[in-house]
Amino acid sequence: MQKIIYSNSPVIKELLELKGFEKLNEMQEAAETELNISTSNDSIVICAPTASGKSLLAEIAVLKTLKEGKKAVWTTPLRALAEEKRRDMEYLRKLNYTVGISTGDYDNDGSDLGKYDLIFTTNERLDSLMRQQAKWLSSIGLIISDEVHTIQDRKRGAVIDVVLTRSKFFRPRPRIIALSATIKNPDELSYWLDAKTFQSNWRPVPLEEYVVFKERRNIVILSKENKVQTKEAKDPLQFLIKECVDSGASVLVFTNTRKSAQTVARTTALKFEPGNTKEVDEEILSDELMDSKEVLDLLKRGIGYHHAGLPHHYRKMIEDSFRQREIKVISATTTLAAGLNLPSRRVIIKDISRWDKYAGRTNIKVYEYKQMVGRAGRPGLDPYGESFIIAKDAYDAKFLIDNYVNGEPEVARSTLLDVRTYPSQILSLIYTKMATSREDILKFVEHTFGGRQFRKETIWNITNEHLEKMARAELLEQDYSGRLEPTILGSLTAQLYIHPETTMRLLDLKDVSEGVEVSTEGKEADLLTYLFLLAGTMDLSDEVPYSIGNEEHDQLNELAFKHKIIIDDWQDSRDFYKETKAFKRALILNEWINGTFGREICIKFKMEPGDLLRLIENSEWIAYACQRLSTSSLKISGDKKVWQALHKRIEYGLPEQAMPLTVFNKVKRFRAMNIMNHMNQKYGKWTLEDVKNLPIGELTGIPGIGEKIANWIKYGV
């Protein structure tokens, strides 16, 4: 291809100078030549391999949009990815453009975001902003939909579908740039978005894909072209890791379970001597949720593991250490493959099977495999990238070569009608007046990606089923002419970004316990009952526990009965197995709000710290929603003051007696509990003033309270 000098494109020239690049790469040049990204307003679906430079093409479109005085929004499926992209584009501040990020606080109307030129969000946050009808949305000239192949994800896909469809109704209509490395039907996506398609297989670093299996005392390595190598080794996985690290390169190992990720890290660490002297942030060392010793011991040997069960700050430490080459090996679950920029010389997939709670034991999708192996090969550092799948035997290896190495990603299918998301989207359409009748809803759905793939009869039947259910629950009303209007309750449900089933549960279960009134009317509230109400909502249904055995189910049912909560006698034939899991969630939250040490909760309930943190974060939001919903006029279960207090106790994780200590914002949860225990043991009854009046020497004698914290408590400095 002839080299192109973009002297006639000031946008590209300026961007390359800002980023310190001399020129566009081969793929980027081809895209600009074919589509004039820097000058046109065409929407585009860009499908190119990981690390090929897709993001730079989107950044060209962003800079063009900002120079025209319009706003740009960059959406991602994950908060961590939104934050990573924001950091990458801080260079725009040099041109006096403002960059903001918003990934939570769903009932906030986002008016404060109007001051930014470029806004990074998750798809869910952008959906909530559209529901809140933020005024600055009309100033959007460009939407970047990153990792758009997640439109087929059961949990997140429907939101992407609806957000991009809504944007097509904006006036003026914004340009859309959709990015993906692994989508088989980009033309179908382009047709839906009224966009052009650009596809490329170019990679900055060549990728060599292999399958390996053990045969007697050797390992056999099978290439994409079915060429065979044999090497003497006992363990294929450990051989491939050590061979790569000994050459000075890095390795990503993908496993199918969290336990396996940790086991691989521990086993690998035995092969390497300690040598990393990285200083670790105090937040890691003082974490109450997990023992940092093992993670830090592995870090010293250049090894890390990474999965959703780890707290966010641990995962970020592992990611940053890997980028800085302080860690040479990460063993991780597939969550690490979801768009984060963590390339390595070699990628090893230990097992292509996994457990799916809907399908049981199943193999990963081909597009997920392509996402993982796309991490192999660091531009500018590696002459090539390598990927290996560990096979059971020669027969399995042949299957993996044919179906994964030489396989094609699956056709992206919409998940719009999934029960976990579709009712909420229907209600939001009515709330924002994008639809005022059943026919309007169907017309909108016809414009979605799902509307192109589902039969009209299927859409009509499912839509009617949800509308009738919400009408019975008084979330919406329909007059004689067929006009649909949200009730006050329905409007609040849409604003709060909660599932209609969550509101319905609070409406239905006014007497979930035998002899215990949910409304207190001057009596002390039974907080476990409130927590049970909250823990069984649709919005928390994907949280821990993920499974419960028969024996544990019986034990939980018996314990619930002792608390006068009936699990196995639900109207409308409720699935009491789900309610048993809800009761266990309530027990976990009850331990949390009573100040039980986080690590003790994880051990007692056999759960990971990251799962506990997600449960707490999401429960805090639902408790806040319950507080907003529980006014007398809305007929919601429970007392508003109790929901309000419960929301705060979930936020801080403290018993009622320790809540006054939250005024000391530098006093973490475990410190507050230590102060409370000290005051109880020494003084019995006490007040906040009593704590402030303690001598410095006594304060510093409380575990976790150093001189700085003691001075903050006593003097506010």
XYZ file of C-alpha atoms in Angstrom:
717
model
C 0.000 0.000 0.000
C 1.286 3.463 -0.866
C 2.263 5.576 2.130
C -0.132 8.427 2.824
C 0.932 11.679 4.466
C -2.060 13.344 6.109
C -0.927 16.941 5.682
C -4.472 17.701 4.535
C -5.963 16.278 7.758
C -5.155 18.645 10.648
C -7.150 16.457 13.035
C -4.939 13.403 12.437
C -1.739 15.429 12.414
C -2.598 17.075 15.730
C -3.659 13.788 17.319
C -0.478 11.972 16.285
C 1.645 14.784 17.706
C -0.276 14.683 20.990
C 0.214 10.929 21.318
C 3.824 10.963 20.135
C 3.198 8.841 17.020
C 4.931 9.450 13.702
C 2.197 8.040 11.489
C -0.874 5.854 11.333
C -0.335 2.126 11.111
C -1.357 0.050 8.121
C -4.869 -0.714 9.379
C -5.528 2.881 10.405
C -4.322 4.222 7.061
C -6.625 1.826 5.228
C -9.606 2.854 7.364
C -8.971 6.584 6.866
C -8.455 6.142 3.122
C -11.647 4.116 2.736
C -13.943 5.994 5.140
C -12.494 9.495 5.722
C -12.993 9.183 9.470
C -11.317 12.544 10.125
C -13.612 14.509 7.799
C -16.899 12.662 7.311
C -19.857 12.249 9.687
C -20.627 8.659 8.724
C -21.329 6.133 11.437
C -18.938 3.179 11.252
C -18.657 -0.356 12.646
C -14.945 -1.137 12.952
C -13.992 -4.785 13.308
C -10.248 -5.421 13.701
C -8.019 -7.559 15.959
C -7.072 -6.633 19.497
C -4.124 -4.182 19.653
C -4.513 -3.262 15.965
C -5.270 0.372 16.821
C -9.067 0.577 16.618
C -9.194 2.987 19.541
C -7.051 5.532 17.696
C -9.618 5.622 14.886
C -12.285 6.374 17.485
C -10.034 9.060 18.994
C -9.742 10.712 15.563
C -13.536 10.890 15.441
C -13.608 12.267 19.008
C -11.145 15.074 18.252
C -13.040 15.986 15.064
C -16.299 16.159 17.048
C -14.829 18.300 19.829
C -13.346 20.732 17.300
C -16.847 21.154 15.885
C -18.082 22.234 19.321
C -20.069 19.065 20.034
C -19.793 16.580 22.862
C -18.564 12.985 22.574
C -19.622 10.052 24.773
C -17.505 6.896 25.023
C -19.403 3.891 26.430
C -17.924 0.621 27.666
C -19.345 -2.560 29.239
C -17.133 -2.293 32.350
C -16.276 0.449 34.849
C -12.606 -0.559 34.826
C -12.497 -0.210 31.038
C -14.149 3.239 31.176
C -11.539 4.359 33.705
C -8.690 2.946 31.604
C -9.920 4.765 28.490
C -10.317 8.001 30.458
C -6.710 7.805 31.611
C -5.579 7.106 28.046
C -7.253 10.283 26.776
C -6.131 12.752 29.415
C -3.937 14.263 26.666
C -7.032 16.159 25.451
C -6.604 18.504 28.414
C -3.557 19.912 26.602
C -6.019 21.259 24.033
C -8.212 22.676 26.824
C -10.888 20.037 26.359
C -12.490 18.667 29.520
C -12.777 14.943 30.184
C -15.266 13.445 32.653
C -16.430 10.019 33.752
C -19.659 8.703 35.273
C -20.257 5.011 35.931
C -22.782 4.917 38.795
C -25.305 6.974 40.810
C -28.098 6.015 38.445
C -30.800 8.338 39.779
C -28.580 11.407 39.370
C -29.784 13.373 36.343
C -26.193 13.971 35.242
C -26.627 17.704 34.749
C -23.133 18.222 36.199
C -21.698 16.185 33.296
C -22.752 18.908 30.880
C -19.538 20.815 31.666
C -17.394 18.116 30.003
C -16.515 17.815 26.321
C -15.766 14.075 26.411
C -17.660 11.823 28.828
C -16.817 8.204 29.588
C -19.650 6.019 30.874
C -20.743 2.448 31.154
C -23.654 1.465 28.932
C -25.893 1.262 32.002
C -25.007 4.780 33.115
C -25.731 6.189 29.665
C -29.056 4.341 29.740
C -29.904 5.980 33.068
C -28.904 9.417 31.732
C -31.258 8.898 28.803
C -34.037 8.029 31.251
C -33.275 11.159 33.260
C -33.329 13.084 29.951
C -30.228 15.110 30.761
C -30.377 18.342 28.753
C -26.829 18.084 27.431
C -27.675 14.848 25.582
C -28.883 16.987 22.666
C -25.298 18.318 22.342
C -23.845 14.863 21.683
C -22.258 14.675 18.252
C -20.577 11.283 18.666
C -21.105 8.047 20.597
C -18.285 5.492 20.756
C -19.644 2.028 21.583
C -16.602 0.061 22.738
C -16.603 -3.763 22.808
C -19.908 -3.729 20.919
C -19.842 -7.528 20.558
C -21.109 -7.628 24.173
C -24.505 -6.851 22.651
C -24.907 -10.642 22.772
C -24.175 -10.786 26.522
C -27.171 -12.038 28.517
C -26.755 -9.497 31.282
C -25.544 -6.373 29.454
C -26.502 -6.841 25.821
C -30.033 -5.457 25.934
C -28.804 -2.173 27.404
C -26.394 -1.636 24.488
C -29.212 -2.446 22.071
C -31.599 0.091 23.607
C -29.012 2.846 24.200
C -27.841 2.814 20.569
C -31.429 2.624 19.327
C -32.454 5.602 21.473
C -29.528 7.595 20.094
C -30.897 7.066 16.571
C -33.919 9.160 17.624
C -31.816 12.107 18.861
C -32.088 15.295 16.834
C -29.579 16.110 15.546
C -28.655 12.459 15.247
C -25.175 11.671 16.622
C -22.528 9.770 14.748
C -21.876 6.250 16.099
C -18.519 4.468 16.007
C -18.838 0.856 17.171
C -15.658 -1.082 17.965
C -15.128 -4.843 18.144
C -12.374 -7.384 17.668
C -14.628 -10.420 17.468
C -17.927 -10.159 15.663
C -18.937 -12.323 12.733
C -21.826 -10.241 11.424
C -20.588 -6.618 11.394
C -22.597 -5.908 8.225
C -25.835 -6.747 10.064
C -24.781 -4.429 12.860
C -23.935 -1.703 10.323
C -27.293 -2.046 8.579
C -29.044 -1.619 11.928
C -27.010 1.498 12.793
C -27.171 2.976 9.270
C -23.395 2.739 9.332
C -20.533 1.727 7.090
C -18.409 -1.328 7.843
C -14.652 -1.517 8.061
C -13.010 -4.913 8.568
C -9.338 -5.786 8.841
C -7.303 -8.815 9.918
C -4.096 -6.797 10.259
C -2.185 -7.146 13.525
C 0.876 -5.139 14.541
C 2.385 -8.358 15.930
C 1.843 -11.710 14.163
C -0.100 -14.285 16.188
C 0.871 -17.956 16.219
C -1.847 -20.240 17.606
C -1.208 -23.743 18.957
C -2.849 -26.593 20.830
C -0.739 -28.701 23.195
C -1.339 -32.021 24.948
C 0.641 -34.536 27.006
C 1.617 -37.865 25.493
C 3.587 -40.163 27.786
C 6.745 -38.295 28.837
C 6.447 -35.641 26.155
C 4.213 -32.764 25.224
C 2.934 -32.509 21.669
C 2.426 -29.046 20.145
C 0.026 -28.830 17.217
C 0.032 -25.713 15.009
C -2.775 -24.037 13.114
C -1.548 -25.818 9.976
C -1.470 -29.173 11.863
C 2.341 -29.195 12.062
C 3.620 -31.212 15.017
C 6.422 -30.491 17.512
C 7.421 -32.746 20.392
C 9.216 -31.604 23.555
C 10.224 -33.496 26.654
C 8.200 -32.213 29.619
C 5.972 -33.557 32.385
C 3.507 -30.679 32.665
C 2.516 -28.750 29.498
C 1.245 -25.706 31.423
C 4.251 -25.218 33.679
C 6.667 -25.950 30.836
C 5.068 -23.253 28.637
C 5.045 -20.709 31.472
C 8.675 -21.215 32.492
C 9.954 -21.353 28.922
C 8.402 -17.952 28.204
C 9.452 -16.261 31.458
C 13.009 -17.568 31.106
C 13.170 -15.814 27.733
C 12.325 -12.517 29.454
C 8.685 -12.337 28.284
C 5.328 -12.372 30.065
C 2.461 -14.869 30.187
C -1.312 -14.694 30.660
C -2.942 -17.961 31.742
C -6.728 -18.204 31.458
C -8.497 -20.725 33.690
C -12.141 -21.709 33.968
C -12.554 -21.188 37.728
C -11.271 -18.827 40.396
C -9.881 -21.739 42.398
C -7.932 -22.913 39.360
C -6.506 -19.407 38.804
C -5.182 -19.358 42.368
C -3.838 -22.916 42.159
C -1.934 -22.147 38.948
C -0.408 -19.043 40.561
C 0.691 -20.985 43.661
C 2.154 -23.857 41.636
C 3.966 -21.471 39.281
C 5.414 -19.475 42.182
C 7.304 -22.555 43.367
C 9.412 -22.346 40.177
C 10.643 -18.795 40.848
C 12.680 -17.095 43.561
C 11.524 -13.878 45.296
C 12.988 -10.777 43.693
C 10.294 -8.125 43.280
C 10.693 -5.275 45.783
C 7.615 -3.296 44.721
C 6.187 -1.054 47.453
C 2.551 -1.834 48.155
C -0.123 0.749 48.929
C -1.338 0.901 52.548
C -4.897 0.198 51.330
C -3.737 -3.280 50.314
C -1.877 -3.952 53.562
C -4.769 -2.780 55.789
C -7.542 -4.541 53.870
C -10.001 -6.141 56.293
C -11.507 -8.422 53.658
C -8.599 -10.665 52.841
C -5.192 -11.730 54.006
C -2.763 -9.893 51.762
C 0.159 -12.159 52.668
C -0.332 -14.714 49.891
C -0.957 -12.088 47.209
C 2.164 -10.170 48.283
C 4.306 -13.331 48.479
C 3.273 -14.179 44.923
C 3.963 -10.603 43.840
C 7.542 -10.890 45.129
C 8.017 -13.870 42.826
C 6.550 -12.019 39.850
C 3.272 -13.955 39.905
C -0.321 -12.788 40.301
C -3.846 -14.151 40.052
C -6.861 -12.162 38.951
C -10.588 -12.846 39.175
C -13.844 -11.137 40.136
C -13.598 -12.524 43.676
C -10.736 -10.134 44.454
C -11.433 -6.572 45.659
C -11.049 -3.932 42.950
C -7.875 -2.410 44.394
C -6.181 -5.827 44.398
C -7.111 -6.428 40.771
C -5.864 -2.972 39.814
C -2.561 -3.577 41.630
C -2.071 -6.827 39.671
C -2.964 -5.129 36.368
C -0.632 -2.177 36.968
C 2.221 -4.455 38.073
C 1.815 -6.528 34.909
C 1.876 -3.430 32.678
C 5.025 -2.240 34.475
C 6.579 -5.713 33.980
C 6.926 -6.240 37.732
C 4.747 -9.316 37.308
C 5.610 -11.791 34.560
C 2.706 -14.234 34.995
C -0.996 -13.671 35.655
C -3.393 -16.582 35.996
C -6.916 -15.287 35.545
C -10.492 -16.131 34.770
C -12.022 -14.881 31.531
C -13.033 -11.526 33.100
C -9.513 -10.282 32.329
C -10.120 -10.731 28.587
C -12.973 -8.197 28.563
C -11.233 -5.303 26.854
C -8.538 -4.282 29.359
C -5.203 -3.436 27.756
C -2.973 -6.194 29.174
C -0.965 -7.706 26.315
C 1.662 -10.424 26.877
C 4.036 -12.472 24.733
C 2.213 -15.718 25.405
C -1.408 -16.579 26.232
C -2.272 -20.026 27.584
C -5.851 -21.289 27.914
C -5.898 -24.070 30.482
C -9.434 -25.258 29.789
C -12.089 -24.210 27.274
C -14.978 -25.541 29.373
C -16.724 -23.626 32.154
C -19.803 -23.729 34.351
C -22.786 -21.660 33.207
C -25.674 -21.345 35.654
C -28.135 -21.413 32.764
C -26.545 -24.097 30.574
C -24.460 -26.117 33.062
C -21.022 -27.315 31.939
C -20.359 -25.861 28.497
C -17.514 -24.724 26.248
C -16.601 -21.058 25.880
C -17.714 -19.242 22.737
C -15.284 -18.900 19.857
C -15.481 -15.095 20.103
C -14.391 -15.359 23.749
C -11.426 -17.492 22.686
C -10.479 -14.869 20.076
C -10.705 -12.160 22.757
C -8.283 -14.091 24.969
C -5.672 -14.964 22.352
C -5.870 -11.414 21.014
C -3.879 -10.408 24.119
C -0.809 -12.272 22.776
C 1.941 -10.078 21.355
C 2.956 -6.692 22.803
C 3.347 -4.052 20.070
C 6.856 -2.631 20.117
C 8.101 -5.297 22.541
C 7.451 -8.701 20.965
C 8.341 -9.923 17.472
C 5.321 -12.233 17.653
C 2.580 -13.422 19.975
C 1.784 -17.021 20.869
C -1.315 -18.736 22.177
C -1.719 -22.291 23.447
C -4.812 -24.263 24.409
C -4.162 -27.201 26.740
C -5.945 -30.266 25.313
C -6.745 -33.555 27.058
C -5.417 -35.773 24.253
C -4.827 -35.942 20.493
C -8.551 -36.285 19.727
C -9.371 -33.227 21.831
C -6.497 -31.308 20.191
C -7.950 -31.949 16.734
C -11.340 -30.658 17.917
C -9.742 -27.483 19.322
C -7.734 -26.816 16.140
C -10.816 -27.208 13.940
C -13.344 -25.357 16.106
C -11.318 -22.702 17.921
C -7.941 -22.046 16.298
C -9.436 -22.247 12.799
C -12.969 -21.432 13.945
C -15.042 -18.330 13.237
C -16.683 -16.198 15.957
C -20.392 -16.779 16.433
C -22.991 -14.540 14.828
C -23.949 -11.868 17.374
C -27.507 -12.438 18.615
C -29.545 -9.869 20.494
C -30.537 -10.524 24.112
C -33.107 -7.709 24.121
C -36.033 -9.855 25.301
C -34.229 -11.312 28.328
C -36.509 -11.113 31.362
C -33.746 -9.525 33.458
C -33.665 -6.410 31.276
C -36.608 -6.147 28.872
C -39.359 -5.193 31.401
C -37.165 -2.364 32.682
C -36.607 -1.096 29.139
C -40.342 -1.197 28.376
C -41.091 0.858 31.479
C -38.337 3.359 30.652
C -39.798 3.899 27.154
C -43.184 4.719 28.695
C -41.624 6.895 31.406
C -39.659 8.998 28.885
C -42.704 9.145 26.564
C -40.816 7.511 23.722
C -43.764 5.129 23.723
C -47.333 5.925 24.790
C -49.011 2.773 23.475
C -48.303 -0.891 22.813
C -47.927 -0.074 19.151
C -45.305 2.592 19.948
C -43.289 0.061 21.937
C -43.352 -2.377 19.042
C -42.337 0.348 16.594
C -39.372 1.200 18.817
C -38.386 -2.470 19.121
C -38.477 -2.752 15.328
C -35.611 -0.235 15.272
C -33.499 -2.292 17.715
C -30.939 -4.922 16.809
C -33.244 -7.472 18.435
C -36.122 -6.218 16.302
C -34.196 -7.447 13.259
C -33.660 -10.919 14.716
C -36.808 -11.834 16.658
C -40.155 -12.693 15.093
C -42.777 -9.941 15.468
C -45.200 -12.389 17.056
C -42.605 -13.283 19.707
C -41.921 -9.618 20.464
C -45.649 -8.843 20.657
C -46.425 -11.739 23.028
C -43.519 -11.067 25.392
C -44.207 -7.323 25.418
C -47.885 -7.833 26.236
C -47.040 -10.288 29.001
C -44.759 -7.765 30.732
C -47.164 -4.844 30.199
C -50.030 -6.765 31.777
C -47.880 -7.776 34.733
C -46.777 -4.179 35.341
C -50.353 -2.934 34.979
C -51.544 -5.413 37.624
C -48.786 -4.157 39.927
C -49.930 -0.558 39.290
C -46.625 0.510 37.768
C -48.479 1.796 34.714
C -52.005 2.641 33.618
C -53.833 2.310 30.315
C -56.881 4.434 29.454
C -59.799 3.494 27.219
C -57.932 4.702 24.110
C -54.956 2.446 24.817
C -52.649 5.241 26.014
C -50.004 4.048 28.487
C -48.839 6.218 31.391
C -46.481 5.361 34.241
C -47.863 5.713 37.749
C -45.858 7.551 40.406
C -44.549 4.154 41.459
C -43.647 3.233 37.886
C -41.917 6.556 37.308
C -39.810 6.144 40.444
C -38.895 2.602 39.412
C -37.643 3.855 36.046
C -35.784 6.819 37.604
C -34.060 4.645 40.192
C -32.865 2.240 37.494
C -34.246 -0.807 39.265
C -36.079 -3.767 37.770
C -39.900 -3.623 37.904
C -39.817 -7.055 39.584
C -37.904 -5.450 42.464
C -40.746 -2.999 43.043
C -43.315 -5.774 42.623
C -41.642 -7.823 45.342
C -41.896 -4.917 47.752
C -45.557 -4.538 46.848
C -46.413 -8.233 47.149
C -44.552 -9.220 50.296
C -46.120 -7.047 52.967
C -46.351 -10.016 55.332
C -43.290 -12.125 54.549
C -42.894 -13.189 58.159
C -45.200 -14.986 60.548
C -46.129 -12.638 63.353
C -43.640 -9.927 62.355
C -45.003 -6.771 60.812
C -42.738 -5.177 58.226
C -44.158 -1.773 59.166
C -42.871 -0.947 62.636
C -45.554 1.448 63.898
C -43.451 2.383 66.910
C -42.065 -1.126 67.472
C -38.466 -2.121 66.907
C -37.959 -3.192 63.305
C -36.986 -6.761 62.483
C -34.035 -5.837 60.265
C -33.499 -9.411 59.069
C -36.985 -9.283 57.563
C -36.109 -6.036 55.787
C -32.860 -7.544 54.562
C -34.755 -10.597 53.297
C -37.129 -8.351 51.359
C -34.170 -6.542 49.826
C -32.017 -9.637 49.176
C -34.715 -11.383 47.168
C -35.169 -8.600 44.615
C -34.481 -9.181 40.926
C -31.614 -6.673 41.008
C -29.725 -8.852 43.498
C -30.621 -12.224 41.976
C -27.206 -12.618 40.301
C -25.280 -11.980 43.523
C -23.862 -14.589 45.903
C -24.629 -17.270 46.846
C -24.419 -18.726 43.348
C -25.552 -22.185 44.450
C -26.904 -23.968 47.526
C -26.807 -27.706 48.220
C -29.815 -29.659 49.465
C -28.446 -30.001 52.993
C -27.677 -26.290 53.267
C -31.096 -25.489 51.830
C -32.792 -27.429 54.633
C -30.599 -25.757 57.283
C -31.381 -22.283 55.944
C -35.087 -23.059 55.746
C -35.064 -24.164 59.381
C -33.130 -21.056 60.469
C -35.546 -18.802 58.566
C -38.466 -20.472 60.344
C -36.840 -19.671 63.707
C -36.794 -16.020 62.637
C -40.488 -16.376 61.695
C -39.678 -15.991 57.996
C -41.488 -18.524 55.840
C -39.569 -19.576 52.729
C -41.436 -22.582 51.343
C -44.996 -21.226 51.261
C -45.076 -18.579 48.559
C -48.106 -17.366 46.682
C -47.984 -17.703 42.880
C -45.830 -20.861 43.314
C -42.638 -18.920 43.945
C -39.371 -20.748 43.517
C -38.431 -21.295 47.157
C -34.891 -22.292 46.144
C -34.382 -18.686 45.015
C -35.899 -17.488 48.267
C -33.496 -19.680 50.230
C -30.604 -17.995 48.442
C -32.214 -14.636 49.252
C -32.357 -15.579 52.921
C -28.658 -16.492 52.869
C -27.904 -13.090 51.292
C -29.884 -11.502 54.107
C -27.772 -13.371 56.684
C -24.575 -12.149 54.996
C -25.818 -8.562 55.011
C -26.943 -8.908 58.619
C -23.399 -9.865 59.630
C -22.092 -6.877 57.677
C -24.371 -4.260 59.257
C -23.525 -5.623 62.696
C -19.831 -4.979 62.154
C -18.530 -8.519 61.667
C -14.995 -8.391 60.299
C -15.110 -8.743 56.499
C -12.669 -11.651 56.407
C -14.762 -13.513 58.991
C -17.884 -13.081 56.837
C -16.058 -14.479 53.814
C -14.838 -17.500 55.781
C -18.194 -18.153 57.456
C -20.180 -18.020 54.211
C -17.423 -19.464 51.990
C -17.368 -16.478 49.670
C -14.770 -14.283 48.005
C -14.101 -10.671 49.122
C -14.995 -9.230 45.703
C -18.382 -10.973 45.821
C -19.065 -9.542 49.266
C -18.165 -6.030 48.114
C -20.443 -6.277 45.062
C -23.298 -7.570 47.208
C -22.811 -4.659 49.613
C -22.564 -2.047 46.851
C -25.668 -3.285 45.036
C -27.614 -3.820 48.274
C -26.810 -0.271 49.339
C -28.354 0.984 46.096
C -31.480 -1.181 46.437
C -31.885 -0.094 50.081
C -31.715 3.520 48.902
C -34.338 2.716 46.241
C -36.548 1.112 48.915
C -36.174 4.253 51.006
C -37.347 6.357 48.051
C -40.221 3.990 47.305
C -41.476 3.446 50.847
C -43.816 6.392 51.240
C -47.285 5.745 52.594
C -48.943 6.707 49.316
C -47.021 4.062 47.348
C -48.059 1.071 49.493
C -44.529 -0.333 49.634
C -43.558 -2.752 52.396
C -41.672 -1.330 55.324
C -41.088 1.868 57.203
C -39.266 4.666 55.385
C -37.163 5.576 58.428
C -36.036 1.971 58.811
C -35.095 1.737 55.124
C -33.199 5.013 55.471
C -31.255 3.773 58.498
C -30.646 0.405 56.844
C -29.282 2.104 53.721
C -26.704 3.958 55.829
C -25.779 0.883 57.846
C -25.162 -1.120 54.682
C -23.054 1.756 53.356
C -20.849 1.871 56.465
C -21.175 -1.741 57.641
C -21.675 -0.769 61.269
C -24.119 -1.528 64.098
C -26.378 1.302 65.184
C -24.231 2.071 68.240
C -21.137 2.721 66.068
C -22.869 4.855 63.424
C -22.017 8.200 65.158
C -18.338 7.375 64.534
C -18.898 7.847 60.787
C -18.404 11.587 61.314
C -14.683 10.756 61.429
C -14.309 10.154 57.700
C -10.747 8.884 58.107
C -11.890 6.126 60.471
C -12.430 2.982 58.436
C -15.004 0.379 59.361
C -12.659 -1.912 61.302
C -11.269 1.062 63.245
C -14.782 2.214 64.146
C -15.562 -1.285 65.466
C -12.367 -1.303 67.515
C -13.219 2.107 69.004
C -16.767 0.955 69.827
C -15.518 -2.239 71.494
C -12.932 -0.290 73.495
C -15.530 2.232 74.695
C -18.025 -0.518 75.579
C -15.495 -2.511 77.579
C -14.021 0.449 79.466
C -16.907 2.884 79.863
C -20.166 1.049 79.120
C -22.357 3.931 77.974
C -20.552 6.552 75.897
C -21.064 9.414 73.461
C -19.131 10.857 70.535
C -17.787 13.579 72.844
C -16.401 10.878 75.143
C -14.394 9.493 72.213
C -13.051 12.947 71.343
C -12.029 13.488 74.961
C -9.896 10.326 75.147
C -6.184 11.022 75.685
C -3.992 10.574 72.603
C -2.160 7.744 74.345
C -5.398 5.846 74.916
C -6.570 6.381 71.341
C -3.300 5.083 69.899
C -3.671 2.014 72.096
C -6.782 1.007 70.139
C -5.858 -1.442 67.313
C -5.663 0.308 63.953
C -5.445 3.832 65.438
C -2.096 5.489 64.814
C -1.003 8.958 65.889
C -2.311 10.648 62.714
C -5.775 9.111 63.048
C -5.811 9.867 66.789
C -5.091 13.546 66.126
C -7.817 13.605 63.482
C -10.336 12.198 65.958
C -9.326 14.484 68.803
C -8.508 17.725 67.009
C -9.847 17.318 63.477
C -6.326 17.739 62.021
